[in-house]
Amino acid sequence: MMVFSQVLRSSLFFALVLDTNAFLSHRNVPSPSIIFSPLSMTSSVLSETKQDIQSLKFQILQMGAALDRGQSYNPTSGEFYAERMGKAREIVENIIAKSSNVPESLEELDGEWELVFTTVPHGIFRSSPFFLAIQEAYATVGKPEKANLFFKLHELQTCSWGASKIGRVAQFIDSKKGMLVSEFDTAIFSLTVIPILGWFKLLPTFGGCVVTVSKAVLGEDGKINMEVDYTTGKPVPGLQGLSEAIWDSKVPVGYIWKLLPWNKGRPAECSIKVKYVDEDIRVMEDTDGELFVYTRPVCPRSNYTDLELSDRLKST
């Protein structure tokens, strides 16, 4: 009886082992060839992130075109397009959240960039260090809201009734010289027509490119610290200018800035943060949290590497 009991226990044991092996052999266990290693999983995640960012970049280019780089939404005129602007901001913030591509050196930003979208409410010209310096000057004295009032009034004075129209807005960064050159094209009297009375232009269209040259240093966390040096102008192909004297003049903004009593000797300094950058797009954020999206231009202007402004930069 005792032997029988032992045999029974042994039989049950082997039966369980066999059943277990049978169970394991029929399980859908992946072969070693398709088991993901941590490295392959990381590569897969990075690939998906890159695809997501590419899709978001396409979306922000589309929104930038639909919103005229952000100019179509103007709270002074009304709240129309506010929803679209909110969506566009969300897309840019998603790009920033997807990847922490922050430059470690100014050299990574070298070259020409064109503005394709911004969230600023009054004037896309505000990407210029000159206007960023005004913004920070008001913030320094504890009145940041006055900067927005200034930009609002400036836009009303210069852009009402077709008096002025902003064209291409761009930046050129030269890490070797430690310079950031900002420029925007402006066409004056491009829409001076009185309906009903006639369709002829009252005044000829003229204008040019406003250029602001600043010293630039990349600080921590992608922060570009700038000091405005001077402002000048240059002709825009196909646009009538005022005179050659304007192209040859150079306004020493940095020097004049320190002489203004309300600046109390402070230099024309400003800063802006690089929140994301890759081979073809750059996202910036100013001190108010407004965003600027730049891309590498399809039709670049080779201004500063081999034209006369290069000599001006060397002389500063």
Short mmCIF file of C-alpha atoms in Angstrom, two decimals:
data_model
loop_
_atom_site.label_atom_id
_atom_site.label_comp_id
_atom_site.label_asym_id
_atom_site.label_seq_id
_atom_site.Cartn_x
_atom_site.Cartn_y
_atom_site.Cartn_z
CA MET A 1 0.00 0.00 0.00
CA MET A 2 2.83 2.29 0.88
CA VAL A 3 4.63 1.48 -2.37
CA PHE A 4 1.42 2.07 -4.31
CA SER A 5 1.07 5.46 -2.65
CA GLN A 6 4.61 6.45 -3.63
CA VAL A 7 4.06 5.28 -7.21
CA LEU A 8 0.83 7.27 -7.38
CA ARG A 9 2.53 10.41 -6.11
CA SER A 10 5.38 9.95 -8.61
CA SER A 11 2.91 9.46 -11.45
CA LEU A 12 1.01 12.59 -10.52
CA PHE A 13 4.25 14.54 -10.31
CA PHE A 14 5.41 13.46 -13.76
CA ALA A 15 1.96 14.09 -15.16
CA LEU A 16 2.03 17.63 -13.84
CA VAL A 17 5.50 18.17 -15.27
CA LEU A 18 4.46 16.83 -18.66
CA ASP A 19 1.27 18.91 -18.68
CA THR A 20 3.25 22.00 -17.75
CA ASN A 21 5.76 21.40 -20.52
CA ALA A 22 2.92 20.81 -22.95
CA PHE A 23 1.31 24.04 -21.83
CA LEU A 24 4.53 25.94 -22.23
CA SER A 25 5.22 24.41 -25.62
CA HIS A 26 1.84 25.57 -26.91
CA ARG A 27 2.09 29.10 -25.55
CA ASN A 28 2.61 31.87 -28.05
CA VAL A 29 6.10 32.68 -26.84
CA PRO A 30 7.88 35.08 -29.17
CA SER A 31 11.05 33.85 -30.75
CA PRO A 32 14.29 35.53 -29.72
CA SER A 33 14.42 37.25 -33.10
CA ILE A 34 11.38 39.44 -32.34
CA ILE A 35 11.99 40.17 -28.68
CA PHE A 36 12.69 43.91 -28.36
CA SER A 37 15.85 44.90 -26.56
CA PRO A 38 15.90 48.19 -24.58
CA LEU A 39 18.06 49.71 -27.32
CA SER A 40 15.65 48.80 -30.13
CA MET A 41 12.71 50.07 -28.10
CA THR A 42 14.52 53.39 -27.52
CA SER A 43 15.25 53.69 -31.24
CA SER A 44 11.60 52.98 -32.01
CA VAL A 45 10.43 55.68 -29.60
CA LEU A 46 12.90 58.20 -31.06
CA SER A 47 11.73 57.36 -34.57
CA GLU A 48 8.09 57.86 -33.61
CA THR A 49 8.95 61.16 -31.88
CA LYS A 50 10.75 62.37 -35.00
CA GLN A 51 7.76 61.46 -37.16
CA ASP A 52 5.43 63.28 -34.75
CA ILE A 53 7.62 66.40 -34.86
CA GLN A 54 7.72 66.30 -38.67
CA SER A 55 3.92 66.18 -38.72
CA LEU A 56 3.70 69.08 -36.23
CA LYS A 57 6.16 71.14 -38.28
CA PHE A 58 4.00 70.65 -41.36
CA GLN A 59 0.95 71.76 -39.37
CA ILE A 60 2.58 74.94 -38.06
CA LEU A 61 3.73 75.87 -41.57
CA GLN A 62 0.14 75.44 -42.74
CA MET A 63 -1.22 77.51 -39.83
CA GLY A 64 1.43 80.16 -40.37
CA ALA A 65 0.36 80.52 -44.00
CA ALA A 66 -3.35 80.63 -43.10
CA LEU A 67 -2.77 83.24 -40.38
CA ASP A 68 -0.31 85.35 -42.41
CA ARG A 69 2.50 84.47 -39.97
CA GLY A 70 0.16 85.39 -37.10
CA GLN A 71 -0.85 88.84 -38.35
CA SER A 72 -4.43 87.79 -39.15
CA TYR A 73 -5.22 87.61 -35.45
CA ASN A 74 -5.12 91.11 -34.00
CA PRO A 75 -6.97 91.67 -30.69
CA THR A 76 -7.21 95.38 -31.49
CA SER A 77 -9.47 94.56 -34.45
CA GLY A 78 -11.45 91.79 -32.75
CA GLU A 79 -11.39 88.20 -31.55
CA PHE A 80 -11.85 86.60 -34.96
CA TYR A 81 -9.17 83.96 -35.61
CA ALA A 82 -8.53 83.71 -31.86
CA GLU A 83 -9.39 80.00 -31.94
CA ARG A 84 -7.00 79.39 -34.83
CA MET A 85 -4.25 81.29 -33.05
CA GLY A 86 -4.83 79.17 -29.95
CA LYS A 87 -4.52 76.00 -32.02
CA ALA A 88 -1.33 77.24 -33.66
CA ARG A 89 0.21 78.02 -30.27
CA GLU A 90 -0.76 74.54 -29.09
CA ILE A 91 1.06 73.00 -32.07
CA VAL A 92 4.24 74.94 -31.32
CA GLU A 93 4.09 74.01 -27.64
CA ASN A 94 3.71 70.34 -28.66
CA ILE A 95 6.89 70.60 -30.74
CA ILE A 96 8.72 71.95 -27.69
CA ALA A 97 7.29 69.24 -25.44
CA LYS A 98 8.21 66.40 -27.83
CA SER A 99 11.94 67.05 -27.69
CA SER A 100 14.40 69.15 -25.70
CA ASN A 101 16.55 70.17 -28.68
CA VAL A 102 18.29 73.17 -27.11
CA PRO A 103 21.58 74.37 -28.65
CA GLU A 104 24.80 74.10 -26.69
CA SER A 105 26.65 76.64 -28.81
CA LEU A 106 25.74 79.64 -30.98
CA GLU A 107 27.41 77.86 -33.89
CA GLU A 108 24.46 75.45 -34.06
CA LEU A 109 22.26 78.41 -35.03
CA ASP A 110 24.57 79.84 -37.70
CA GLY A 111 23.10 81.03 -40.95
CA GLU A 112 19.89 82.56 -42.25
CA TRP A 113 16.42 82.03 -40.79
CA GLU A 114 13.02 83.39 -41.88
CA LEU A 115 10.02 83.99 -39.62
CA VAL A 116 7.00 81.86 -40.57
CA PHE A 117 4.81 82.27 -37.48
CA THR A 118 4.55 84.22 -34.24
CA THR A 119 2.01 84.57 -31.45
CA VAL A 120 2.73 88.25 -30.69
CA PRO A 121 -0.51 90.27 -30.77
CA HIS A 122 0.86 93.51 -32.25
CA GLY A 123 3.40 93.47 -35.05
CA ILE A 124 5.63 90.66 -36.29
CA PHE A 125 8.43 93.26 -36.37
CA ARG A 126 8.77 92.56 -32.64
CA SER A 127 11.21 89.75 -33.38
CA SER A 128 13.86 92.47 -33.87
CA PRO A 129 16.28 92.90 -30.92
CA PHE A 130 15.52 96.64 -31.04
CA PHE A 131 11.90 96.01 -30.04
CA LEU A 132 12.90 93.22 -27.66
CA ALA A 133 15.15 95.75 -25.91
CA ILE A 134 12.20 98.15 -25.56
CA GLN A 135 10.14 95.30 -24.11
CA GLU A 136 12.81 94.47 -21.52
CA ALA A 137 13.39 98.14 -20.68
CA TYR A 138 9.74 98.47 -19.61
CA ALA A 139 9.99 95.21 -17.67
CA THR A 140 13.10 96.46 -15.87
CA VAL A 141 11.22 99.45 -14.45
CA GLY A 142 8.28 97.26 -13.43
CA LYS A 143 5.88 98.28 -16.20
CA PRO A 144 5.85 95.40 -18.72
CA GLU A 145 2.27 96.21 -19.79
CA LYS A 146 3.48 99.54 -21.18
CA ALA A 147 5.52 97.66 -23.78
CA ASN A 148 2.39 96.11 -25.30
CA LEU A 149 0.75 99.55 -25.37
CA PHE A 150 3.82 100.92 -27.17
CA PHE A 151 3.73 98.13 -29.77
CA LYS A 152 -0.01 98.58 -30.24
CA LEU A 153 0.33 102.32 -30.87
CA HIS A 154 3.34 101.78 -33.12
CA GLU A 155 1.38 99.29 -35.22
CA LEU A 156 -1.61 101.64 -35.48
CA GLN A 157 0.60 104.55 -36.53
CA THR A 158 2.63 102.68 -39.12
CA CYS A 159 0.24 100.08 -40.55
CA SER A 160 -3.14 101.86 -40.68
CA TRP A 161 -4.70 102.77 -44.06
CA GLY A 162 -2.04 100.88 -45.97
CA ALA A 163 0.69 103.23 -44.80
CA SER A 164 3.14 100.41 -44.21
CA LYS A 165 3.22 96.69 -44.84
CA ILE A 166 5.69 94.23 -43.32
CA GLY A 167 7.23 91.78 -45.76
CA ARG A 168 9.99 89.28 -45.16
CA VAL A 169 11.23 89.01 -41.56
CA ALA A 170 14.54 87.24 -41.05
CA GLN A 171 17.63 86.76 -38.90
CA PHE A 172 21.21 85.92 -39.74
CA ILE A 173 23.43 84.51 -36.99
CA ASP A 174 27.23 84.56 -37.21
CA SER A 175 28.81 82.79 -34.23
CA LYS A 176 32.37 83.68 -35.26
CA LYS A 177 31.62 87.40 -35.08
CA GLY A 178 29.21 86.95 -32.17
CA MET A 179 26.50 88.77 -34.13
CA LEU A 180 22.78 88.41 -34.68
CA VAL A 181 21.51 90.47 -37.62
CA SER A 182 17.75 91.01 -37.67
CA GLU A 183 15.90 92.46 -40.62
CA PHE A 184 12.41 93.12 -41.90
CA ASP A 185 11.23 94.48 -45.24
CA THR A 186 8.72 97.29 -45.16
CA ALA A 187 6.72 98.67 -48.08
CA ILE A 188 5.28 102.15 -47.52
CA PHE A 189 2.09 103.38 -49.24
CA SER A 190 1.44 100.05 -50.93
CA LEU A 191 -2.38 100.40 -50.71
CA THR A 192 -3.05 104.14 -51.01
CA VAL A 193 -6.26 104.05 -53.08
CA ILE A 194 -9.58 105.80 -52.41
CA PRO A 195 -12.48 103.53 -53.54
CA ILE A 196 -15.38 105.03 -55.54
CA LEU A 197 -13.36 108.18 -56.32
CA GLY A 198 -10.86 106.22 -58.33
CA TRP A 199 -8.66 103.17 -58.52
CA PHE A 200 -5.39 104.93 -59.17
CA LYS A 201 -2.66 105.01 -56.53
CA LEU A 202 -2.38 108.30 -54.68
CA LEU A 203 1.25 107.84 -53.72
CA PRO A 204 4.09 105.71 -55.07
CA THR A 205 5.18 102.65 -53.13
CA PHE A 206 8.65 102.74 -51.67
CA GLY A 207 10.53 101.20 -48.78
CA GLY A 208 13.45 98.99 -47.93
CA CYS A 209 14.90 96.56 -45.44
CA VAL A 210 15.42 97.69 -41.84
CA VAL A 211 18.50 95.99 -40.40
CA THR A 212 19.40 95.80 -36.70
CA VAL A 213 22.83 94.48 -35.75
CA SER A 214 23.36 93.12 -32.24
CA LYS A 215 26.11 91.41 -30.32
CA ALA A 216 24.96 87.91 -29.32
CA VAL A 217 26.14 85.33 -26.79
CA LEU A 218 24.49 82.00 -26.03
CA GLY A 219 23.95 81.50 -22.29
CA GLU A 220 22.46 78.66 -20.29
CA ASP A 221 19.31 76.78 -21.30
CA GLY A 222 19.40 78.11 -24.86
CA LYS A 223 19.14 81.77 -23.83
CA ILE A 224 20.57 84.23 -26.37
CA ASN A 225 21.77 87.41 -24.66
CA MET A 226 21.98 90.38 -27.02
CA GLU A 227 23.07 94.00 -26.98
CA VAL A 228 21.81 96.21 -29.82
CA ASP A 229 24.66 97.92 -31.65
CA TYR A 230 23.20 99.84 -34.56
CA THR A 231 20.39 100.03 -37.11
CA THR A 232 20.81 100.61 -40.82
CA GLY A 233 18.93 100.02 -44.05
CA LYS A 234 19.46 98.34 -47.38
CA PRO A 235 17.50 98.16 -50.61
CA VAL A 236 15.02 95.42 -51.45
CA PRO A 237 15.16 94.21 -55.07
CA GLY A 238 12.17 95.55 -56.99
CA LEU A 239 11.18 98.09 -54.31
CA GLN A 240 11.89 101.78 -54.83
CA GLY A 241 13.98 103.31 -52.05
CA LEU A 242 14.19 106.86 -50.76
CA SER A 243 17.84 107.64 -51.46
CA GLU A 244 21.29 106.11 -51.44
CA ALA A 245 22.08 108.21 -48.36
CA ILE A 246 19.74 106.06 -46.27
CA TRP A 247 21.50 102.84 -47.24
CA ASP A 248 24.84 104.34 -46.22
CA SER A 249 23.65 105.69 -42.86
CA LYS A 250 24.08 103.86 -39.59
CA VAL A 251 22.12 104.85 -36.47
CA PRO A 252 24.17 104.07 -33.32
CA VAL A 253 21.22 102.78 -31.29
CA GLY A 254 23.44 101.31 -28.57
CA TYR A 255 25.19 104.63 -27.96
CA ILE A 256 22.03 106.75 -28.05
CA TRP A 257 20.16 104.30 -25.81
CA LYS A 258 22.53 104.91 -22.89
CA LEU A 259 22.08 108.68 -23.19
CA LEU A 260 18.30 108.58 -22.78
CA PRO A 261 17.55 109.66 -19.18
CA TRP A 262 14.96 106.94 -18.48
CA ASN A 263 17.47 104.23 -19.38
CA LYS A 264 19.88 105.52 -16.70
CA GLY A 265 22.96 104.50 -18.63
CA ARG A 266 21.82 100.92 -19.20
CA PRO A 267 22.82 99.35 -22.52
CA ALA A 268 20.20 98.25 -25.06
CA GLU A 269 20.17 94.66 -23.85
CA CYS A 270 17.60 91.95 -24.42
CA SER A 271 17.34 88.19 -24.43
CA ILE A 272 15.28 85.45 -26.02
CA LYS A 273 15.25 81.69 -25.46
CA VAL A 274 15.71 78.93 -28.01
CA LYS A 275 13.07 76.37 -27.03
CA TYR A 276 13.66 73.99 -29.95
CA VAL A 277 16.00 73.78 -32.92
CA ASP A 278 16.80 71.21 -35.60
CA GLU A 279 18.17 71.28 -39.13
CA ASP A 280 15.24 73.27 -40.55
CA ILE A 281 13.19 74.90 -37.77
CA ARG A 282 13.86 77.07 -34.72
CA VAL A 283 11.37 78.03 -31.99
CA MET A 284 12.06 81.10 -29.81
CA GLU A 285 10.30 82.46 -26.72
CA ASP A 286 10.49 86.05 -25.46
CA THR A 287 10.21 87.24 -21.87
CA ASP A 288 6.41 87.52 -22.18
CA GLY A 289 6.09 83.90 -23.29
CA GLU A 290 5.29 84.81 -26.90
CA LEU A 291 6.62 82.37 -29.51
CA PHE A 292 8.49 82.89 -32.77
CA VAL A 293 8.96 80.11 -35.33
CA TYR A 294 11.76 80.40 -37.89
CA THR A 295 12.70 78.09 -40.75
CA ARG A 296 15.63 77.82 -43.11
CA PRO A 297 14.65 79.87 -46.19
CA VAL A 298 13.76 78.26 -49.50
CA CYS A 299 15.06 81.38 -51.30
CA PRO A 300 17.87 82.70 -49.09
CA ARG A 301 19.34 86.17 -49.44
CA SER A 302 23.12 85.78 -49.33
CA ASN A 303 23.61 89.16 -47.70
CA TYR A 304 26.20 88.89 -45.03
CA THR A 305 28.76 86.43 -46.32
CA ASP A 306 29.76 88.19 -49.52
CA LEU A 307 28.00 91.57 -49.77
CA GLU A 308 28.71 95.03 -48.40
CA LEU A 309 27.12 94.47 -44.98
CA SER A 310 29.87 91.97 -44.19
CA ASP A 311 32.35 94.87 -44.23
CA ARG A 312 30.09 96.86 -41.92
CA LEU A 313 30.06 93.99 -39.44
CA LYS A 314 33.85 93.79 -39.49
CA SER A 315 34.12 97.51 -38.75
CA THR A 316 31.99 97.33 -35.57
#
